GROMACS .gro file of N, CA and C in nm:
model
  396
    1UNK      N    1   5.673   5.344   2.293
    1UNK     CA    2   5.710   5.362   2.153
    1UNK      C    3   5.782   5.236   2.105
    2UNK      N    4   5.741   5.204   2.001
    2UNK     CA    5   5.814   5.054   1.897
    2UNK      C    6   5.935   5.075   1.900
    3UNK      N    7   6.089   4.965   1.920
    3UNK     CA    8   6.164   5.059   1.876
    3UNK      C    9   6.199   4.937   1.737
    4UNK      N   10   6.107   4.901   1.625
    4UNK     CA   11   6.108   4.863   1.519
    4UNK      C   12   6.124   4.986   1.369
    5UNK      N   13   6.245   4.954   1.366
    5UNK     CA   14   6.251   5.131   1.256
    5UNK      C   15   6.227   5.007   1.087
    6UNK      N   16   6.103   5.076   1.073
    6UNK     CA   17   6.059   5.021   0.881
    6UNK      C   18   6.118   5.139   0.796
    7UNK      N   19   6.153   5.076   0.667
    7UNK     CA   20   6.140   5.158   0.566
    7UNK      C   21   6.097   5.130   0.429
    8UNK      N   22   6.052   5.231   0.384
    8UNK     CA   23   5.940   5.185   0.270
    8UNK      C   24   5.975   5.230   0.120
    9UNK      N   25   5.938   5.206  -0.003
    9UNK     CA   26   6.009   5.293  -0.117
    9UNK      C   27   5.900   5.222  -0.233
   10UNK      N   28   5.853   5.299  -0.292
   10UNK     CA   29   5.828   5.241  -0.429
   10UNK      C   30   5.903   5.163  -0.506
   11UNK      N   31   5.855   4.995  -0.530
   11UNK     CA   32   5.973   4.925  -0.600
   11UNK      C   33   5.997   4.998  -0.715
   12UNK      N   34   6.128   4.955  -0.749
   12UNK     CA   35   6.155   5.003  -0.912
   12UNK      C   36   6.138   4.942  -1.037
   13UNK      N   37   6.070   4.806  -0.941
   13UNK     CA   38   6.047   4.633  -1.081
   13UNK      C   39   5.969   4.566  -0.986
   14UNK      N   40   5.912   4.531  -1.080
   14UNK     CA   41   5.806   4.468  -1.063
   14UNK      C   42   5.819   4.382  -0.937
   15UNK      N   43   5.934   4.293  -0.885
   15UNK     CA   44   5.979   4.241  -0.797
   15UNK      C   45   6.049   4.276  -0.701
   16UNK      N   46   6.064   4.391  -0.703
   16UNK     CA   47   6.185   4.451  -0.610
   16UNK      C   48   6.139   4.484  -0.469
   17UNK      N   49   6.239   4.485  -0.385
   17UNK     CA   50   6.202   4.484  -0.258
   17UNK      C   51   6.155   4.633  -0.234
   18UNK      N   52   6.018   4.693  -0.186
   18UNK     CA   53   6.017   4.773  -0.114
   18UNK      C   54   5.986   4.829   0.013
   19UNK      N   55   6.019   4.715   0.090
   19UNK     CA   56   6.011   4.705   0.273
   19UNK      C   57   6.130   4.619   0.348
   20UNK      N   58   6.200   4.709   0.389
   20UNK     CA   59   6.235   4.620   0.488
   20UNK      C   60   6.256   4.698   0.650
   21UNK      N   61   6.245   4.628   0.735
   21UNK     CA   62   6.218   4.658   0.862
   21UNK      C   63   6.390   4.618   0.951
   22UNK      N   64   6.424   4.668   1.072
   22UNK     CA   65   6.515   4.611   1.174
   22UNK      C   66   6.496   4.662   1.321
   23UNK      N   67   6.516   4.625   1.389
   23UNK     CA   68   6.540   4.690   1.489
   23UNK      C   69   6.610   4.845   1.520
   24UNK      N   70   6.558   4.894   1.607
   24UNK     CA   71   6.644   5.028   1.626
   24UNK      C   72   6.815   5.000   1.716
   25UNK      N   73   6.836   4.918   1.773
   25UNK     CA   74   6.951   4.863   1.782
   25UNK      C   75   7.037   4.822   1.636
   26UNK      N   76   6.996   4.754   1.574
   26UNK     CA   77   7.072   4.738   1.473
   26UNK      C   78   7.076   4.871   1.333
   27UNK      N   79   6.927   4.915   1.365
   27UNK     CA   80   6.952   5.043   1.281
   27UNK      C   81   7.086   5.108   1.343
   28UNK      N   82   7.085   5.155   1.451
   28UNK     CA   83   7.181   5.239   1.518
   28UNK      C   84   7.339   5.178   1.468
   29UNK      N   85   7.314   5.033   1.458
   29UNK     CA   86   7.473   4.962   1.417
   29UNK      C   87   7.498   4.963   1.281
   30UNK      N   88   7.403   4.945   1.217
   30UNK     CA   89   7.403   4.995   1.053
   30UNK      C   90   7.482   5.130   1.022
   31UNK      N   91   7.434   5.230   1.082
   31UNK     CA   92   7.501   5.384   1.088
   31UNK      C   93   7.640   5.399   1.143
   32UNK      N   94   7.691   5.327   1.247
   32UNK     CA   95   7.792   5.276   1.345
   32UNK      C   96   7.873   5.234   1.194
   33UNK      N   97   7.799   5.131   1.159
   33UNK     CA   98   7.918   5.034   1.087
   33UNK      C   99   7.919   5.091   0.927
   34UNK      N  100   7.835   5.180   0.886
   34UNK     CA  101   7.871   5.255   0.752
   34UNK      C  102   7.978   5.387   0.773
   35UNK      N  103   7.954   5.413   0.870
   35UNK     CA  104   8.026   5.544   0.892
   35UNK      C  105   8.220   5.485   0.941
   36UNK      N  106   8.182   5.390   1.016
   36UNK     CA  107   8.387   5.312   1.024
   36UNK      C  108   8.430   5.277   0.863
   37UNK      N  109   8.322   5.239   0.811
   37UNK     CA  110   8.389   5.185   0.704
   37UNK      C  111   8.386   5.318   0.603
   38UNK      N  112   8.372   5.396   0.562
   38UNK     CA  113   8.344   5.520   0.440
   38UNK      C  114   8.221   5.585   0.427
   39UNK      N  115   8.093   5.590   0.486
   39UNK     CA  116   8.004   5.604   0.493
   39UNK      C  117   8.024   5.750   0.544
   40UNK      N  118   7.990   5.869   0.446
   40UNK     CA  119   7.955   6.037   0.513
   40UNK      C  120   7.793   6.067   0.471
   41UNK      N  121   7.774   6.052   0.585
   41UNK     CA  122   7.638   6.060   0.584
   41UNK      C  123   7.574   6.175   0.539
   42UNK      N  124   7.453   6.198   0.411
   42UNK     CA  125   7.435   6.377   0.436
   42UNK      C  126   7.340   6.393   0.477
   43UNK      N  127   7.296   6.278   0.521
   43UNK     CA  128   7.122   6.364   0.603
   43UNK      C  129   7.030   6.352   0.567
   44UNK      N  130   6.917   6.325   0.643
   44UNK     CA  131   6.799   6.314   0.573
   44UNK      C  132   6.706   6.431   0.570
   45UNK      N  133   6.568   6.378   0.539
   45UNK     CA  134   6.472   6.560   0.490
   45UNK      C  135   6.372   6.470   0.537
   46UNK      N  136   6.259   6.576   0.648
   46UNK     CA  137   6.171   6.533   0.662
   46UNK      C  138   6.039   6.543   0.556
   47UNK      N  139   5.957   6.402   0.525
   47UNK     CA  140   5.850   6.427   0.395
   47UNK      C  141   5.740   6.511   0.427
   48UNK      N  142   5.735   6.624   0.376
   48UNK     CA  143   5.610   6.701   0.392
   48UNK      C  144   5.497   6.675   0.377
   49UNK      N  145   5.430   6.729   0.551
   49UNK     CA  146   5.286   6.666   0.494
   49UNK      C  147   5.196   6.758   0.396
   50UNK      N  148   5.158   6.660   0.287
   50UNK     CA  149   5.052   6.773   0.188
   50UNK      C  150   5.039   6.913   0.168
   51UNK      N  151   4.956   6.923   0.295
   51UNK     CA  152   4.905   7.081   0.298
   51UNK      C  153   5.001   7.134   0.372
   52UNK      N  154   5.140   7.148   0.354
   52UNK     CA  155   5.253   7.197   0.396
   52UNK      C  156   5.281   7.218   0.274
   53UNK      N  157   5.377   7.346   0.246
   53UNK     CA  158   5.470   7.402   0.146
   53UNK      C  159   5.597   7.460   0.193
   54UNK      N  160   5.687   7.379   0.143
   54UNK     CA  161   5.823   7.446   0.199
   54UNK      C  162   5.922   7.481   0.050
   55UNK      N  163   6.018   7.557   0.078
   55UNK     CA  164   6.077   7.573  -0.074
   55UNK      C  165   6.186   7.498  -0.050
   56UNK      N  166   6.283   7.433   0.083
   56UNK     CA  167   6.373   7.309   0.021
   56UNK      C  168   6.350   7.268   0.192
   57UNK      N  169   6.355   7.135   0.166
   57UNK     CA  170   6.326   7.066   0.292
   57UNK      C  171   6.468   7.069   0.373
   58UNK      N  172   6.450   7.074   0.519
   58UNK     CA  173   6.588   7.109   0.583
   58UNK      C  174   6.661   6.982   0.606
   59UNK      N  175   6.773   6.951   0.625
   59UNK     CA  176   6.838   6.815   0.615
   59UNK      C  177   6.812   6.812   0.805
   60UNK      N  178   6.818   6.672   0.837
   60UNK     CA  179   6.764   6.616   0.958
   60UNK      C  180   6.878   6.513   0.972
   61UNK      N  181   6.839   6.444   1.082
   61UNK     CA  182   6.996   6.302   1.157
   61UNK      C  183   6.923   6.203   1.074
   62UNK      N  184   6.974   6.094   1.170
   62UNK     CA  185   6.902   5.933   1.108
   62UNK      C  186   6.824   5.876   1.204
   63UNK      N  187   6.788   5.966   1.291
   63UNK     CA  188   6.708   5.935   1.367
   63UNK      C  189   6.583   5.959   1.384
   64UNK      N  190   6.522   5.825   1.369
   64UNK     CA  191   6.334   5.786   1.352
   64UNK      C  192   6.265   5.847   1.412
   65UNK      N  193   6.139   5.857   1.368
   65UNK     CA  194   6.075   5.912   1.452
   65UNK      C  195   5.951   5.879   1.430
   66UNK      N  196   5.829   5.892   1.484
   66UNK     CA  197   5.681   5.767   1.459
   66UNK      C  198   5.671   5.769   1.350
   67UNK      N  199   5.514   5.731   1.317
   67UNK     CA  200   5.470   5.721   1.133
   67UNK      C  201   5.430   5.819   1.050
   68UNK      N  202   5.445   5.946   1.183
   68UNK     CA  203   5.357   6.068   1.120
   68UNK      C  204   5.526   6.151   1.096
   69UNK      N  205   5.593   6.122   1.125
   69UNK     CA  206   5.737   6.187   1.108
   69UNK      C  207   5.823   6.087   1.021
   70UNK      N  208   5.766   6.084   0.856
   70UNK     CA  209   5.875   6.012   0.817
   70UNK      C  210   5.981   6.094   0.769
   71UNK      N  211   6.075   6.040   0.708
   71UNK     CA  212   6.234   6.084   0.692
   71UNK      C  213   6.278   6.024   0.537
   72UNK      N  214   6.293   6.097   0.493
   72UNK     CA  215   6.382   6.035   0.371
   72UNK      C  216   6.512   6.065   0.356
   73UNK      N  217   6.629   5.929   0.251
   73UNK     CA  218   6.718   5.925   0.256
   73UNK      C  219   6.725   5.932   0.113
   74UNK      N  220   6.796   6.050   0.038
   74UNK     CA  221   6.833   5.989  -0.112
   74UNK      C  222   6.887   5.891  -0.156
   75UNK      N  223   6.868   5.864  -0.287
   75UNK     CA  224   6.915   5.767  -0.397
   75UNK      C  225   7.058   5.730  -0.351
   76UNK      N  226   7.166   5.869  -0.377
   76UNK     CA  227   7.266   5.872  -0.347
   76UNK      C  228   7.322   5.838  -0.229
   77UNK      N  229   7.277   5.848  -0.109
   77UNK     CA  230   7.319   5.821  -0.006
   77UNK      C  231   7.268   5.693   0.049
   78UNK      N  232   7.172   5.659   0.017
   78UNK     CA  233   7.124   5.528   0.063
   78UNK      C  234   7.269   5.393  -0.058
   79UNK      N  235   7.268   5.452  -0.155
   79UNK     CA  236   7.378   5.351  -0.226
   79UNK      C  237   7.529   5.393  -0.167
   80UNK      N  238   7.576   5.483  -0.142
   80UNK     CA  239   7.679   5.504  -0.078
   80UNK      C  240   7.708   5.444   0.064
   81UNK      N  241   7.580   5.482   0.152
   81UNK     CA  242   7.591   5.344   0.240
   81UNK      C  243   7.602   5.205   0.238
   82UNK      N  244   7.518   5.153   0.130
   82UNK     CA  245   7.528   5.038   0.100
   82UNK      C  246   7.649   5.007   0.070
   83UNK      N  247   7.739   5.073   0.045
   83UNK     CA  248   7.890   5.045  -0.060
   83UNK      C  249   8.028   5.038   0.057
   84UNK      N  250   7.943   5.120   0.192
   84UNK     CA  251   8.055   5.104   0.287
   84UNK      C  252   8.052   4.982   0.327
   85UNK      N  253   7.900   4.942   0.390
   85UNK     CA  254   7.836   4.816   0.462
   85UNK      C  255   7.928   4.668   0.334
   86UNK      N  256   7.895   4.708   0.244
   86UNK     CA  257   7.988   4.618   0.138
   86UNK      C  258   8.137   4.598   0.200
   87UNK      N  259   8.202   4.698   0.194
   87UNK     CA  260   8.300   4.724   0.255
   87UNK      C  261   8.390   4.673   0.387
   88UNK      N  262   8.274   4.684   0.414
   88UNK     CA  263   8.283   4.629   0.613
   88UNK      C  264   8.291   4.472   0.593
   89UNK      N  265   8.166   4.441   0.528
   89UNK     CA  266   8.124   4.268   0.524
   89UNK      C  267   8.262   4.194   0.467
   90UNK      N  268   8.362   4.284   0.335
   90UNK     CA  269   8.463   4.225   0.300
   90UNK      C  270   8.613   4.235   0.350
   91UNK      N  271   8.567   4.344   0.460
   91UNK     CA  272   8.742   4.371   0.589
   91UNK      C  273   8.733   4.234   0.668
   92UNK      N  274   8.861   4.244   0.699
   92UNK     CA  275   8.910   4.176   0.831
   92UNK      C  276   8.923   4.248   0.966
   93UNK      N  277   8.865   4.376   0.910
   93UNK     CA  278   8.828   4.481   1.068
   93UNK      C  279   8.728   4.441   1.110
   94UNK      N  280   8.634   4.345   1.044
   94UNK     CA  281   8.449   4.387   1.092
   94UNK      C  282   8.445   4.301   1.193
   95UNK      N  283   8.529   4.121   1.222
   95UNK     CA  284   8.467   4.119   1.391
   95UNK      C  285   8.537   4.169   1.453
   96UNK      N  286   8.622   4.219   1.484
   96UNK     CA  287   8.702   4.339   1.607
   96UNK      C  288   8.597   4.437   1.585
   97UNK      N  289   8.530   4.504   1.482
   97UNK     CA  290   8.415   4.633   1.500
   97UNK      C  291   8.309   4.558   1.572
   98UNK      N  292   8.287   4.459   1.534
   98UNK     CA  293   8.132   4.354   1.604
   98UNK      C  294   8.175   4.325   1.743
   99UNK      N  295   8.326   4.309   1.822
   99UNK     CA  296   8.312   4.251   1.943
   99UNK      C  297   8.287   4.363   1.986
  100UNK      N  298   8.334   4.475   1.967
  100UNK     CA  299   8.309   4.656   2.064
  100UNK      C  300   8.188   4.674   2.074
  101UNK      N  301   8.107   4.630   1.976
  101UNK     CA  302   7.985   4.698   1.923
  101UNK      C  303   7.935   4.664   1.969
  102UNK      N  304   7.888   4.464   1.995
  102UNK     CA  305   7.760   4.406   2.007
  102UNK      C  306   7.762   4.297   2.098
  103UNK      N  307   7.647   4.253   2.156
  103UNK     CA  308   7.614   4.170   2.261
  103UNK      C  309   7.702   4.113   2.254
  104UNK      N  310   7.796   3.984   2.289
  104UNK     CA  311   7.887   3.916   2.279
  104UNK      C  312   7.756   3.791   2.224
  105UNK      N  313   7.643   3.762   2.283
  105UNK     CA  314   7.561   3.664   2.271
  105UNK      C  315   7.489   3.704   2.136
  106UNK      N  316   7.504   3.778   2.063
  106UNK     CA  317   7.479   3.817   1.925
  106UNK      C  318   7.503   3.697   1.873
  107UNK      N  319   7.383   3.686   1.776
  107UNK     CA  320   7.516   3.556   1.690
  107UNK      C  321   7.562   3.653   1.594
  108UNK      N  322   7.655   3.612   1.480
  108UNK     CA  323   7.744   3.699   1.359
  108UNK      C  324   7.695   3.667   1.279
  109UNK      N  325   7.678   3.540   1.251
  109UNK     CA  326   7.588   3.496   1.105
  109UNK      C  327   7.466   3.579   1.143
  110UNK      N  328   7.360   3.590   1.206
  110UNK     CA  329   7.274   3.641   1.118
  110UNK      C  330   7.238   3.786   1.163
  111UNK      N  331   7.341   3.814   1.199
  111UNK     CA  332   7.362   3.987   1.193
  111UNK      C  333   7.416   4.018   1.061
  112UNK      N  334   7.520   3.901   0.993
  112UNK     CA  335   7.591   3.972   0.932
  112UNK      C  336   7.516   3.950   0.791
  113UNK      N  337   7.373   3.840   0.777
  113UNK     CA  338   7.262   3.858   0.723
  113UNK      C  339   7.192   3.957   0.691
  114UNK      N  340   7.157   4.012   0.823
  114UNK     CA  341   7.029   4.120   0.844
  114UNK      C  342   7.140   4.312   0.736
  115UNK      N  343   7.273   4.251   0.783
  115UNK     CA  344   7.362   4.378   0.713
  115UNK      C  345   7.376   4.337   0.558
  116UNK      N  346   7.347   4.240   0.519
  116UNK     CA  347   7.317   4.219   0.381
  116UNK      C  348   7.239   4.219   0.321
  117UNK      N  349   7.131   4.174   0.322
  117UNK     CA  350   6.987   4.225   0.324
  117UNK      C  351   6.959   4.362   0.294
  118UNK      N  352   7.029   4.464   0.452
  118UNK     CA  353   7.051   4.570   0.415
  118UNK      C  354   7.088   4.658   0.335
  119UNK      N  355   7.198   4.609   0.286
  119UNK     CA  356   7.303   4.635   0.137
  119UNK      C  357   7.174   4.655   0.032
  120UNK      N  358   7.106   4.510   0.017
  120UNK     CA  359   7.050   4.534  -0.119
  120UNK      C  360   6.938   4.611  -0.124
  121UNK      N  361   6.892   4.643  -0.024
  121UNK     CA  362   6.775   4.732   0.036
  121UNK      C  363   6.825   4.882  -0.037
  122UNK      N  364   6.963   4.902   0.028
  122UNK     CA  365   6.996   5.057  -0.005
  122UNK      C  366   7.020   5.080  -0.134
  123UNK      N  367   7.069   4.966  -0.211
  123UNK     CA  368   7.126   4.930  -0.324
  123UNK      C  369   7.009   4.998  -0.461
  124UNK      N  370   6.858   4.945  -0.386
  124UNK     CA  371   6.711   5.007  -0.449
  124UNK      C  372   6.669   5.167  -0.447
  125UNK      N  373   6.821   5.233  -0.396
  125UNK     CA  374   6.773   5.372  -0.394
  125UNK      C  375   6.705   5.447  -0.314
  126UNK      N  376   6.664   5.541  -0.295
  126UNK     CA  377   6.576   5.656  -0.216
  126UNK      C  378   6.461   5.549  -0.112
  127UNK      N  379   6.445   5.608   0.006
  127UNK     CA  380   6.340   5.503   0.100
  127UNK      C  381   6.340   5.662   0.192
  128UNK      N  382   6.203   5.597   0.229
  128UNK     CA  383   6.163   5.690   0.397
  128UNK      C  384   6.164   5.573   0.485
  129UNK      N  385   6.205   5.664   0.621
  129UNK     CA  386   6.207   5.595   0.736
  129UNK      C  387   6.139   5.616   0.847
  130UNK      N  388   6.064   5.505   0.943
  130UNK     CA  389   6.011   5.598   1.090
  130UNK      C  390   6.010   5.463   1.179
  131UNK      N  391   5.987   5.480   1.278
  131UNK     CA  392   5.958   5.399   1.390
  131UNK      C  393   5.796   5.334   1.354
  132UNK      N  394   5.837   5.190   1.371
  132UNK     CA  395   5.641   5.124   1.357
  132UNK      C  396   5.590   5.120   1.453
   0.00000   0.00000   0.00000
């Protein structure tokens, strides 16, 4: 199994990002590092396939699962994460959270890239997620 977690969204403009991909390591630190900083996560809903009918989809973790199991994250919560990850990037807690957390051979710059990136990703609202 990939452990490359994508997520996908209808842009909202004409230019707007609607893909971005990371690792399932850093997905996992994304969640790690929204949740130290203010991040209450509410869960995601798995997307029904078609010829399925459900009357409210049940809330699920953040954890991926292949292409036939995607996951969605609302509007709301995907920007609320983004706002912790904001959060984090502007403490003087975040490398003491990064030495606990991560390889020591990590570099910081472009982790602390790939968590910005991220920001504006969530920033675009509602996305599904799965393992590629």
């Amino acid at each position: 199994m990939s452990s490359t977690v994508e997520m996908v969204r209808d842009a909202a403009e004409a230019k707007g990002r609607d893909r971005f991909a990371c690792s399932l390591l850093v997905w996992d630190l994304l969640q790690e590092l929204g949740e130290e900083f203010g991040w209450a996560p509410h869960g995601s809903t798995y997307v029904p396939h078609p010829s399925k009918k459900f009357d409210a989809p049940a809330g699920h973790d953040y954890q991926p699962g292949d292409s036939q199991d995607l996951k969605h994250i609302e509007a709301h919560d995907a920007i609320a994460w983004a706002n912790a990850l904001q959060a984090a990037i502007a403490s003087p807690r975040l490398d003491e959270f990064l030495k606990t957390r991560v390889a020591t051979d990590a570099p910081r710059d472009s982790l602390i890239s790939i968590v910005k990136e991220f920001i504006q990703y969530c920033y675009g609202g509602a996305f599904v997620f799965s393992l590629k």
